[in-house]
Amino acid sequence: MREPAFWYRPRSLQSYALWPLGALYGAITARRMLRQGVDAGIPVICVGNYHVGGAGKTPTVLALTKLLRELGETPVVLSRGYGGRLKGPVMVDRERHDASDVGDEPMMMARDVPVVVARDRLDGVALAKSQGATVILMDDGFQNPRLFKDASLIVIDGERGLGNGEVFPAGPLRAPLAAQLARTDALVLIGDGNAANDVAAEIAKRNKPELRARLKPDAASLAQLLGKRVFAFAGIGDPERFFRTLRASGIDVVRTRAFADHHMFSDGEIAALAAEAQREQLTLVTTEKDLARLRGSAGVPDGIVPFAVQLEFDDLAKLRQLISDHLYRARERRFSAR
């Protein structure tokens, strides 16, 4: 779906009209979040967000994958596989699957880390452990109570924040903010904006850490695009963030086109984009997540450049200590329970 514009404006007639539905939805979700999940037997770290749509979870998962490996761990990502047809549990195989099978984010992440897709995440635990996982990294699922989480890191875009602060469908929140803050172990603020400062202040009151990070372009992607006039398109939670990142990287963005999150491009749409770019002598550029979906289409033209980014933390030592502490406590708790 494409996010309604009124979610990211001051409270409006639309949000007030939808408030009763949001209150009901929020109450149900908050109550579900209180359930005690099943213990996976190994540490589970969840990377989630408070709201629907994109915030930077996937780059955060990949950054944590790298850190965990440096700590001597074997992480396996557990994903619901949003947008894919397979219920799982199944290991993502980039040679055998495409985004229509397992979803775009699992396809993208499977290039760097083993990924298990399971609609019921509890069903995916045994498969992840059979792959030698010492830590499960949950991509999303913060509000889902099925699996016990040893640590929950919440990602927020500093430019967008939490919009009008209302619960879906009156706003972007998945549950009342207080209920979500209570189950947060750390906040990851991406970018230099101040739209999430109020949330960061609430986290600080609870003596939970705040980690600052920013998306940095991959050098090879940047080299392909510098000096060219580009036509950028994206079907992600926040396409404008992608366009801003391109411009901030010194890329000449002449034209943009935004699609709904997880949009499955038709051959006709891709042909139209390519024809428009050719007419104006522009280079087509999109996100790696979008490219994962495009690879499932027979009509993808050559010349679409994926713009790869990596998440860099301002204080990597602080993140390393946080993760190490949670892993130690998770294992100590399980050892003591024997």
mmCIF file of C-alpha atoms in Angstrom:
data_model
loop_
_atom_site.group_PDB
_atom_site.id
_atom_site.type_symbol
_atom_site.label_atom_id
_atom_site.label_comp_id
_atom_site.label_asym_id
_atom_site.label_seq_id
_atom_site.Cartn_x
_atom_site.Cartn_y
_atom_site.Cartn_z
ATOM 1 C CA MET A 1 0.000 0.000 0.000
ATOM 2 C CA ARG A 2 0.994 3.619 -0.431
ATOM 3 C CA GLU A 3 1.043 5.487 2.869
ATOM 4 C CA PRO A 4 -1.657 8.185 3.169
ATOM 5 C CA ALA A 5 -0.156 11.676 3.161
ATOM 6 C CA PHE A 6 -2.211 12.721 6.211
ATOM 7 C CA TRP A 7 -0.258 10.296 8.392
ATOM 8 C CA TYR A 8 2.719 12.634 8.211
ATOM 9 C CA ARG A 9 0.838 15.890 8.753
ATOM 10 C CA PRO A 10 -0.622 17.426 11.925
ATOM 11 C CA ARG A 11 -3.763 15.650 13.138
ATOM 12 C CA SER A 12 -6.484 16.108 10.549
ATOM 13 C CA LEU A 13 -10.169 15.354 9.993
ATOM 14 C CA GLN A 14 -9.157 12.043 8.395
ATOM 15 C CA SER A 15 -7.137 10.950 11.407
ATOM 16 C CA TYR A 16 -9.884 12.011 13.846
ATOM 17 C CA ALA A 17 -12.494 10.119 11.814
ATOM 18 C CA LEU A 18 -10.364 6.951 11.867
ATOM 19 C CA TRP A 19 -9.330 7.299 15.515
ATOM 20 C CA PRO A 20 -11.956 4.802 16.868
ATOM 21 C CA LEU A 21 -10.657 2.090 14.532
ATOM 22 C CA GLY A 22 -7.089 2.933 15.523
ATOM 23 C CA ALA A 23 -7.957 2.777 19.212
ATOM 24 C CA LEU A 24 -9.510 -0.685 18.771
ATOM 25 C CA TYR A 25 -6.650 -1.987 16.640
ATOM 26 C CA GLY A 26 -4.090 -0.535 19.049
ATOM 27 C CA ALA A 27 -5.745 -2.048 22.120
ATOM 28 C CA ILE A 28 -5.792 -5.507 20.531
ATOM 29 C CA THR A 29 -2.150 -5.277 19.429
ATOM 30 C CA ALA A 30 -0.974 -3.924 22.794
ATOM 31 C CA ARG A 31 -2.701 -6.799 24.572
ATOM 32 C CA ARG A 32 -1.120 -9.357 22.221
ATOM 33 C CA MET A 33 2.318 -7.893 22.867
ATOM 34 C CA LEU A 34 2.004 -8.809 26.551
ATOM 35 C CA ARG A 35 1.980 -12.538 25.789
ATOM 36 C CA GLN A 36 5.051 -14.567 26.675
ATOM 37 C CA GLY A 37 6.616 -15.942 23.515
ATOM 38 C CA VAL A 38 8.193 -19.363 23.007
ATOM 39 C CA ASP A 39 11.912 -19.584 23.776
ATOM 40 C CA ALA A 40 13.950 -20.445 20.673
ATOM 41 C CA GLY A 41 16.736 -21.960 22.788
ATOM 42 C CA ILE A 42 19.272 -19.540 21.299
ATOM 43 C CA PRO A 43 19.430 -15.731 21.464
ATOM 44 C CA VAL A 44 16.889 -13.881 19.330
ATOM 45 C CA ILE A 45 17.520 -10.254 18.345
ATOM 46 C CA CYS A 46 14.596 -8.461 16.730
ATOM 47 C CA VAL A 47 15.011 -5.474 14.424
ATOM 48 C CA GLY A 48 11.651 -3.774 14.202
ATOM 49 C CA ASN A 49 9.879 -0.456 14.063
ATOM 50 C CA TYR A 50 6.952 1.222 15.741
ATOM 51 C CA HIS A 51 5.139 2.054 12.511
ATOM 52 C CA VAL A 52 4.168 0.545 9.188
ATOM 53 C CA GLY A 53 6.343 1.267 6.186
ATOM 54 C CA GLY A 54 10.075 1.616 5.778
ATOM 55 C CA ALA A 55 12.563 2.969 8.267
ATOM 56 C CA GLY A 56 15.815 1.147 7.509
ATOM 57 C CA LYS A 57 15.336 -2.282 9.089
ATOM 58 C CA THR A 58 17.033 -4.231 6.298
ATOM 59 C CA PRO A 59 20.296 -2.212 6.337
ATOM 60 C CA THR A 60 20.255 -2.530 10.134
ATOM 61 C CA VAL A 61 19.898 -6.316 9.928
ATOM 62 C CA LEU A 62 22.833 -6.489 7.507
ATOM 63 C CA ALA A 63 24.971 -4.253 9.743
ATOM 64 C CA LEU A 64 24.182 -6.496 12.727
ATOM 65 C CA THR A 65 25.025 -9.570 10.647
ATOM 66 C CA LYS A 66 28.516 -8.202 10.079
ATOM 67 C CA LEU A 67 28.954 -7.290 13.745
ATOM 68 C CA LEU A 68 27.742 -10.669 14.998
ATOM 69 C CA ARG A 69 30.185 -12.460 12.727
ATOM 70 C CA GLU A 70 32.999 -10.306 14.096
ATOM 71 C CA LEU A 71 31.907 -11.489 17.559
ATOM 72 C CA GLY A 72 32.283 -15.108 16.438
ATOM 73 C CA GLU A 73 28.558 -15.755 16.029
ATOM 74 C CA THR A 74 26.675 -17.477 13.206
ATOM 75 C CA PRO A 75 23.579 -15.380 12.549
ATOM 76 C CA VAL A 76 20.603 -16.545 10.515
ATOM 77 C CA VAL A 77 17.870 -14.097 9.549
ATOM 78 C CA LEU A 78 14.255 -15.040 10.178
ATOM 79 C CA SER A 79 11.701 -13.230 8.010
ATOM 80 C CA ARG A 80 7.992 -13.484 7.342
ATOM 81 C CA GLY A 81 8.712 -13.065 3.637
ATOM 82 C CA TYR A 82 6.210 -10.301 3.018
ATOM 83 C CA GLY A 83 5.067 -10.263 -0.602
ATOM 84 C CA GLY A 84 6.144 -13.854 -1.320
ATOM 85 C CA ARG A 85 3.816 -16.773 -1.973
ATOM 86 C CA LEU A 86 5.724 -19.414 0.012
ATOM 87 C CA LYS A 87 4.548 -19.914 3.592
ATOM 88 C CA GLY A 88 7.678 -21.795 4.576
ATOM 89 C CA PRO A 89 9.639 -22.597 6.510
ATOM 90 C CA VAL A 90 12.124 -22.455 3.658
ATOM 91 C CA MET A 91 15.736 -21.397 3.203
ATOM 92 C CA VAL A 92 16.010 -18.660 0.610
ATOM 93 C CA ASP A 93 17.959 -19.839 -2.434
ATOM 94 C CA ARG A 94 18.807 -17.024 -4.848
ATOM 95 C CA GLU A 95 19.342 -19.548 -7.645
ATOM 96 C CA ARG A 96 15.937 -21.176 -7.185
ATOM 97 C CA HIS A 97 13.696 -18.459 -5.748
ATOM 98 C CA ASP A 98 12.673 -14.974 -6.769
ATOM 99 C CA ALA A 99 10.865 -12.160 -4.951
ATOM 100 C CA SER A 100 7.443 -13.550 -5.858
ATOM 101 C CA ASP A 101 8.384 -16.715 -3.925
ATOM 102 C CA VAL A 102 9.961 -15.325 -0.757
ATOM 103 C CA GLY A 103 9.656 -11.525 -0.855
ATOM 104 C CA ASP A 104 12.085 -8.825 -1.949
ATOM 105 C CA GLU A 105 13.879 -8.213 1.352
ATOM 106 C CA PRO A 106 14.773 -11.905 1.938
ATOM 107 C CA MET A 107 16.052 -12.153 -1.642
ATOM 108 C CA MET A 108 18.236 -9.102 -1.121
ATOM 109 C CA MET A 109 19.586 -10.214 2.274
ATOM 110 C CA ALA A 110 20.257 -13.802 1.171
ATOM 111 C CA ARG A 111 23.211 -12.520 -0.841
ATOM 112 C CA ASP A 112 25.021 -11.824 2.454
ATOM 113 C CA VAL A 113 23.454 -14.051 5.135
ATOM 114 C CA PRO A 114 21.352 -17.248 5.364
ATOM 115 C CA VAL A 115 17.663 -16.295 5.444
ATOM 116 C CA VAL A 116 14.731 -18.419 6.599
ATOM 117 C CA VAL A 117 11.246 -17.417 5.466
ATOM 118 C CA ALA A 118 8.331 -18.579 7.583
ATOM 119 C CA ARG A 119 4.892 -17.000 7.871
ATOM 120 C CA ASP A 120 4.757 -18.389 11.392
ATOM 121 C CA ARG A 121 8.173 -17.370 12.672
ATOM 122 C CA LEU A 122 8.128 -20.091 15.300
ATOM 123 C CA ASP A 123 8.098 -22.652 12.477
ATOM 124 C CA GLY A 124 11.316 -21.138 11.138
ATOM 125 C CA VAL A 125 13.334 -21.555 14.325
ATOM 126 C CA ALA A 126 14.190 -25.247 13.852
ATOM 127 C CA LEU A 127 15.271 -24.628 10.259
ATOM 128 C CA ALA A 128 17.483 -21.703 11.329
ATOM 129 C CA LYS A 129 19.107 -23.836 14.032
ATOM 130 C CA SER A 130 19.673 -26.662 11.553
ATOM 131 C CA GLN A 131 21.808 -24.204 9.548
ATOM 132 C CA GLY A 132 24.110 -23.787 12.548
ATOM 133 C CA ALA A 133 22.601 -20.535 13.803
ATOM 134 C CA THR A 134 23.943 -19.339 17.141
ATOM 135 C CA VAL A 135 21.802 -16.193 16.939
ATOM 136 C CA ILE A 136 18.508 -15.544 15.173
ATOM 137 C CA LEU A 137 18.072 -12.073 13.688
ATOM 138 C CA MET A 138 14.381 -11.313 13.284
ATOM 139 C CA ASP A 139 13.655 -8.952 10.426
ATOM 140 C CA ASP A 140 10.501 -7.214 11.714
ATOM 141 C CA GLY A 141 8.033 -8.968 14.035
ATOM 142 C CA PHE A 142 8.466 -6.659 17.036
ATOM 143 C CA GLN A 143 4.710 -6.614 17.688
ATOM 144 C CA ASN A 144 4.321 -10.366 17.100
ATOM 145 C CA PRO A 145 4.385 -12.311 20.413
ATOM 146 C CA ARG A 146 4.978 -15.831 19.046
ATOM 147 C CA LEU A 147 8.735 -15.869 19.662
ATOM 148 C CA PHE A 148 10.519 -14.640 22.784
ATOM 149 C CA LYS A 149 12.940 -11.832 21.976
ATOM 150 C CA ASP A 150 16.139 -11.390 23.965
ATOM 151 C CA ALA A 151 16.608 -7.897 22.558
ATOM 152 C CA SER A 152 14.495 -5.583 20.408
ATOM 153 C CA LEU A 153 16.173 -2.785 18.461
ATOM 154 C CA ILE A 154 13.725 -0.273 17.030
ATOM 155 C CA VAL A 155 14.614 1.652 13.884
ATOM 156 C CA ILE A 156 13.282 5.165 13.194
ATOM 157 C CA ASP A 157 14.049 7.517 10.317
ATOM 158 C CA GLY A 158 15.155 10.792 11.852
ATOM 159 C CA GLU A 159 13.618 12.777 8.984
ATOM 160 C CA ARG A 160 10.138 11.244 9.180
ATOM 161 C CA GLY A 161 9.755 10.287 12.811
ATOM 162 C CA LEU A 162 6.390 8.772 13.711
ATOM 163 C CA GLY A 163 4.127 11.096 11.776
ATOM 164 C CA ASN A 164 0.958 12.165 13.576
ATOM 165 C CA GLY A 165 1.550 9.619 16.354
ATOM 166 C CA GLU A 166 -1.787 7.858 15.830
ATOM 167 C CA VAL A 167 -2.385 4.127 15.514
ATOM 168 C CA PHE A 168 -3.252 2.556 12.151
ATOM 169 C CA PRO A 169 -5.425 3.399 10.232
ATOM 170 C CA ALA A 170 -5.588 6.882 11.803
ATOM 171 C CA GLY A 171 -1.782 7.082 11.618
ATOM 172 C CA PRO A 172 1.287 4.950 10.973
ATOM 173 C CA LEU A 173 1.775 3.375 14.431
ATOM 174 C CA ARG A 174 1.274 -0.385 14.768
ATOM 175 C CA ALA A 175 0.347 -0.112 18.448
ATOM 176 C CA PRO A 176 0.112 2.655 21.078
ATOM 177 C CA LEU A 177 3.546 4.187 21.536
ATOM 178 C CA ALA A 178 3.662 3.591 25.321
ATOM 179 C CA ALA A 179 3.121 -0.152 24.869
ATOM 180 C CA GLN A 180 5.935 -0.295 22.313
ATOM 181 C CA LEU A 181 8.371 1.838 24.299
ATOM 182 C CA ALA A 182 7.969 -0.540 27.238
ATOM 183 C CA ARG A 183 9.341 -3.456 25.182
ATOM 184 C CA THR A 184 12.169 -1.583 23.466
ATOM 185 C CA ASP A 185 15.784 -2.373 24.369
ATOM 186 C CA ALA A 186 17.490 0.194 22.117
ATOM 187 C CA LEU A 187 16.590 2.852 19.579
ATOM 188 C CA VAL A 188 18.374 3.199 16.238
ATOM 189 C CA LEU A 189 17.929 6.680 14.741
ATOM 190 C CA ILE A 190 18.892 6.860 11.076
ATOM 191 C CA GLY A 191 19.838 10.169 9.522
ATOM 192 C CA ASP A 192 20.335 13.681 10.805
ATOM 193 C CA GLY A 193 16.720 14.795 11.177
ATOM 194 C CA ASN A 194 15.152 15.714 14.506
ATOM 195 C CA ALA A 195 11.630 14.340 13.900
ATOM 196 C CA ALA A 196 12.240 11.490 16.367
ATOM 197 C CA ASN A 197 13.809 13.541 19.169
ATOM 198 C CA ASP A 198 10.724 13.209 21.367
ATOM 199 C CA VAL A 199 10.874 9.417 21.086
ATOM 200 C CA ALA A 200 14.596 9.466 21.856
ATOM 201 C CA ALA A 201 13.848 11.506 24.994
ATOM 202 C CA GLU A 202 11.294 8.906 26.122
ATOM 203 C CA ILE A 203 13.818 6.112 25.569
ATOM 204 C CA ALA A 204 16.402 8.034 27.611
ATOM 205 C CA LYS A 205 13.921 8.310 30.513
ATOM 206 C CA ARG A 206 13.773 4.524 30.545
ATOM 207 C CA ASN A 207 17.593 4.290 30.635
ATOM 208 C CA LYS A 208 17.673 2.565 27.263
ATOM 209 C CA PRO A 209 20.418 3.383 24.752
ATOM 210 C CA GLU A 210 20.017 5.466 21.620
ATOM 211 C CA LEU A 211 22.245 4.678 18.637
ATOM 212 C CA ARG A 212 22.767 7.097 15.761
ATOM 213 C CA ALA A 213 23.466 5.806 12.271
ATOM 214 C CA ARG A 214 23.366 6.953 8.678
ATOM 215 C CA LEU A 215 23.102 5.381 5.255
ATOM 216 C CA LYS A 216 26.298 5.591 3.215
ATOM 217 C CA PRO A 217 26.383 4.862 -0.523
ATOM 218 C CA ASP A 218 28.421 1.968 -1.807
ATOM 219 C CA ALA A 219 31.511 3.293 -3.595
ATOM 220 C CA ALA A 220 30.937 1.173 -6.707
ATOM 221 C CA SER A 221 27.318 2.337 -7.027
ATOM 222 C CA LEU A 222 28.392 5.937 -6.610
ATOM 223 C CA ALA A 223 31.092 5.615 -9.270
ATOM 224 C CA GLN A 224 28.519 4.320 -11.778
ATOM 225 C CA LEU A 225 26.247 7.331 -11.300
ATOM 226 C CA LEU A 226 28.410 10.386 -10.642
ATOM 227 C CA GLY A 227 28.426 12.718 -13.607
ATOM 228 C CA LYS A 228 25.252 11.196 -15.078
ATOM 229 C CA ARG A 229 21.709 12.521 -15.200
ATOM 230 C CA VAL A 230 19.454 9.937 -13.584
ATOM 231 C CA PHE A 231 15.830 8.878 -13.425
ATOM 232 C CA ALA A 232 15.275 7.373 -9.973
ATOM 233 C CA PHE A 233 12.325 5.119 -9.174
ATOM 234 C CA ALA A 234 11.437 3.093 -6.094
ATOM 235 C CA GLY A 235 8.640 1.026 -4.587
ATOM 236 C CA ILE A 236 9.690 1.068 -0.925
ATOM 237 C CA GLY A 237 8.173 2.352 2.307
ATOM 238 C CA ASP A 238 9.715 5.803 1.901
ATOM 239 C CA PRO A 239 10.791 6.499 -1.693
ATOM 240 C CA GLU A 240 11.575 10.125 -0.847
ATOM 241 C CA ARG A 241 14.316 8.987 1.527
ATOM 242 C CA PHE A 242 15.933 7.124 -1.373
ATOM 243 C CA PHE A 243 15.719 10.198 -3.597
ATOM 244 C CA ARG A 244 17.171 12.385 -0.819
ATOM 245 C CA THR A 245 20.057 9.948 -0.340
ATOM 246 C CA LEU A 246 20.877 10.090 -4.046
ATOM 247 C CA ARG A 247 20.907 13.883 -4.087
ATOM 248 C CA ALA A 248 22.900 14.078 -0.856
ATOM 249 C CA SER A 249 25.483 11.822 -2.515
ATOM 250 C CA GLY A 250 26.018 14.355 -5.308
ATOM 251 C CA ILE A 251 23.964 12.545 -7.949
ATOM 252 C CA ASP A 252 22.048 14.630 -10.502
ATOM 253 C CA VAL A 253 18.476 13.375 -10.040
ATOM 254 C CA VAL A 254 16.468 14.790 -12.932
ATOM 255 C CA ARG A 255 13.293 12.762 -12.581
ATOM 256 C CA THR A 256 11.731 10.525 -9.908
ATOM 257 C CA ARG A 257 8.862 8.064 -9.776
ATOM 258 C CA ALA A 258 7.460 6.603 -6.557
ATOM 259 C CA PHE A 259 5.492 3.364 -6.301
ATOM 260 C CA ALA A 260 3.786 1.663 -3.358
ATOM 261 C CA ASP A 261 5.899 -0.383 -0.952
ATOM 262 C CA HIS A 262 6.738 -3.881 -2.303
ATOM 263 C CA HIS A 263 5.222 -2.937 -5.670
ATOM 264 C CA MET A 264 5.472 -5.795 -8.176
ATOM 265 C CA PHE A 265 6.455 -4.125 -11.424
ATOM 266 C CA SER A 266 4.735 -5.257 -14.602
ATOM 267 C CA ASP A 267 6.675 -5.655 -17.838
ATOM 268 C CA GLY A 268 4.692 -2.728 -19.207
ATOM 269 C CA GLU A 269 5.702 -0.449 -16.348
ATOM 270 C CA ILE A 270 9.369 -1.300 -16.766
ATOM 271 C CA ALA A 271 9.176 -0.770 -20.520
ATOM 272 C CA ALA A 272 7.535 2.634 -19.960
ATOM 273 C CA LEU A 273 10.215 3.677 -17.469
ATOM 274 C CA ALA A 274 12.970 2.582 -19.845
ATOM 275 C CA ALA A 275 11.392 4.420 -22.781
ATOM 276 C CA GLU A 276 11.014 7.624 -20.756
ATOM 277 C CA ALA A 277 14.637 7.419 -19.607
ATOM 278 C CA GLN A 278 15.832 6.808 -23.153
ATOM 279 C CA ARG A 279 13.889 9.782 -24.534
ATOM 280 C CA GLU A 280 15.553 12.132 -22.060
ATOM 281 C CA GLN A 281 18.919 10.332 -22.091
ATOM 282 C CA LEU A 282 18.710 9.497 -18.397
ATOM 283 C CA THR A 283 20.191 6.565 -16.474
ATOM 284 C CA LEU A 284 17.622 4.488 -14.590
ATOM 285 C CA VAL A 285 18.487 3.883 -10.946
ATOM 286 C CA THR A 286 16.601 2.064 -8.228
ATOM 287 C CA THR A 287 17.131 0.421 -4.833
ATOM 288 C CA GLU A 288 18.582 -3.027 -4.305
ATOM 289 C CA LYS A 289 15.249 -4.094 -2.836
ATOM 290 C CA ASP A 290 13.406 -3.008 -5.977
ATOM 291 C CA LEU A 291 15.964 -4.765 -8.139
ATOM 292 C CA ALA A 292 15.274 -7.991 -6.231
ATOM 293 C CA ARG A 293 11.677 -7.797 -7.478
ATOM 294 C CA LEU A 294 12.702 -6.757 -10.987
ATOM 295 C CA ARG A 295 14.849 -9.880 -11.370
ATOM 296 C CA GLY A 296 11.621 -11.892 -11.368
ATOM 297 C CA SER A 297 10.382 -10.056 -14.455
ATOM 298 C CA ALA A 298 11.150 -11.150 -18.006
ATOM 299 C CA GLY A 299 11.079 -7.582 -19.225
ATOM 300 C CA VAL A 300 13.868 -6.010 -17.196
ATOM 301 C CA PRO A 301 16.116 -4.021 -19.538
ATOM 302 C CA ASP A 302 19.859 -3.795 -19.198
ATOM 303 C CA GLY A 303 21.207 -0.587 -17.761
ATOM 304 C CA ILE A 304 19.154 -0.249 -14.571
ATOM 305 C CA VAL A 305 21.697 0.651 -11.906
ATOM 306 C CA PRO A 306 21.052 -0.527 -8.332
ATOM 307 C CA PHE A 307 22.095 2.033 -5.742
ATOM 308 C CA ALA A 308 23.547 0.081 -2.834
ATOM 309 C CA VAL A 309 23.847 1.593 0.635
ATOM 310 C CA GLN A 310 25.297 0.459 3.944
ATOM 311 C CA LEU A 311 24.347 1.529 7.432
ATOM 312 C CA GLU A 312 27.189 3.036 9.443
ATOM 313 C CA PHE A 313 26.836 3.608 13.182
ATOM 314 C CA ASP A 314 28.328 6.725 14.737
ATOM 315 C CA ASP A 315 29.478 4.719 17.771
ATOM 316 C CA LEU A 316 30.196 1.167 16.686
ATOM 317 C CA ALA A 317 31.843 0.348 20.027
ATOM 318 C CA LYS A 318 28.595 1.232 21.816
ATOM 319 C CA LEU A 319 26.625 -1.073 19.509
ATOM 320 C CA ARG A 320 29.157 -3.876 19.962
ATOM 321 C CA GLN A 321 28.923 -3.589 23.753
ATOM 322 C CA LEU A 322 25.114 -3.519 23.631
ATOM 323 C CA ILE A 323 24.891 -6.665 21.523
ATOM 324 C CA SER A 324 27.574 -8.461 23.542
ATOM 325 C CA ASP A 325 25.758 -7.681 26.796
ATOM 326 C CA HIS A 326 22.433 -8.955 25.469
ATOM 327 C CA LEU A 327 24.005 -12.150 24.167
ATOM 328 C CA TYR A 328 25.696 -12.753 27.522
ATOM 329 C CA ARG A 329 22.475 -12.185 29.465
ATOM 330 C CA ALA A 330 20.469 -14.349 27.059
ATOM 331 C CA ARG A 331 22.813 -17.291 27.503
ATOM 332 C CA GLU A 332 23.145 -16.776 31.231
ATOM 333 C CA ARG A 333 19.354 -16.802 31.592
ATOM 334 C CA ARG A 334 19.017 -20.048 29.651
ATOM 335 C CA PHE A 335 21.875 -21.684 31.562
ATOM 336 C CA SER A 336 20.331 -20.700 34.907
ATOM 337 C CA ALA A 337 16.953 -22.133 33.849
ATOM 338 C CA ARG A 338 18.375 -25.612 33.284
#
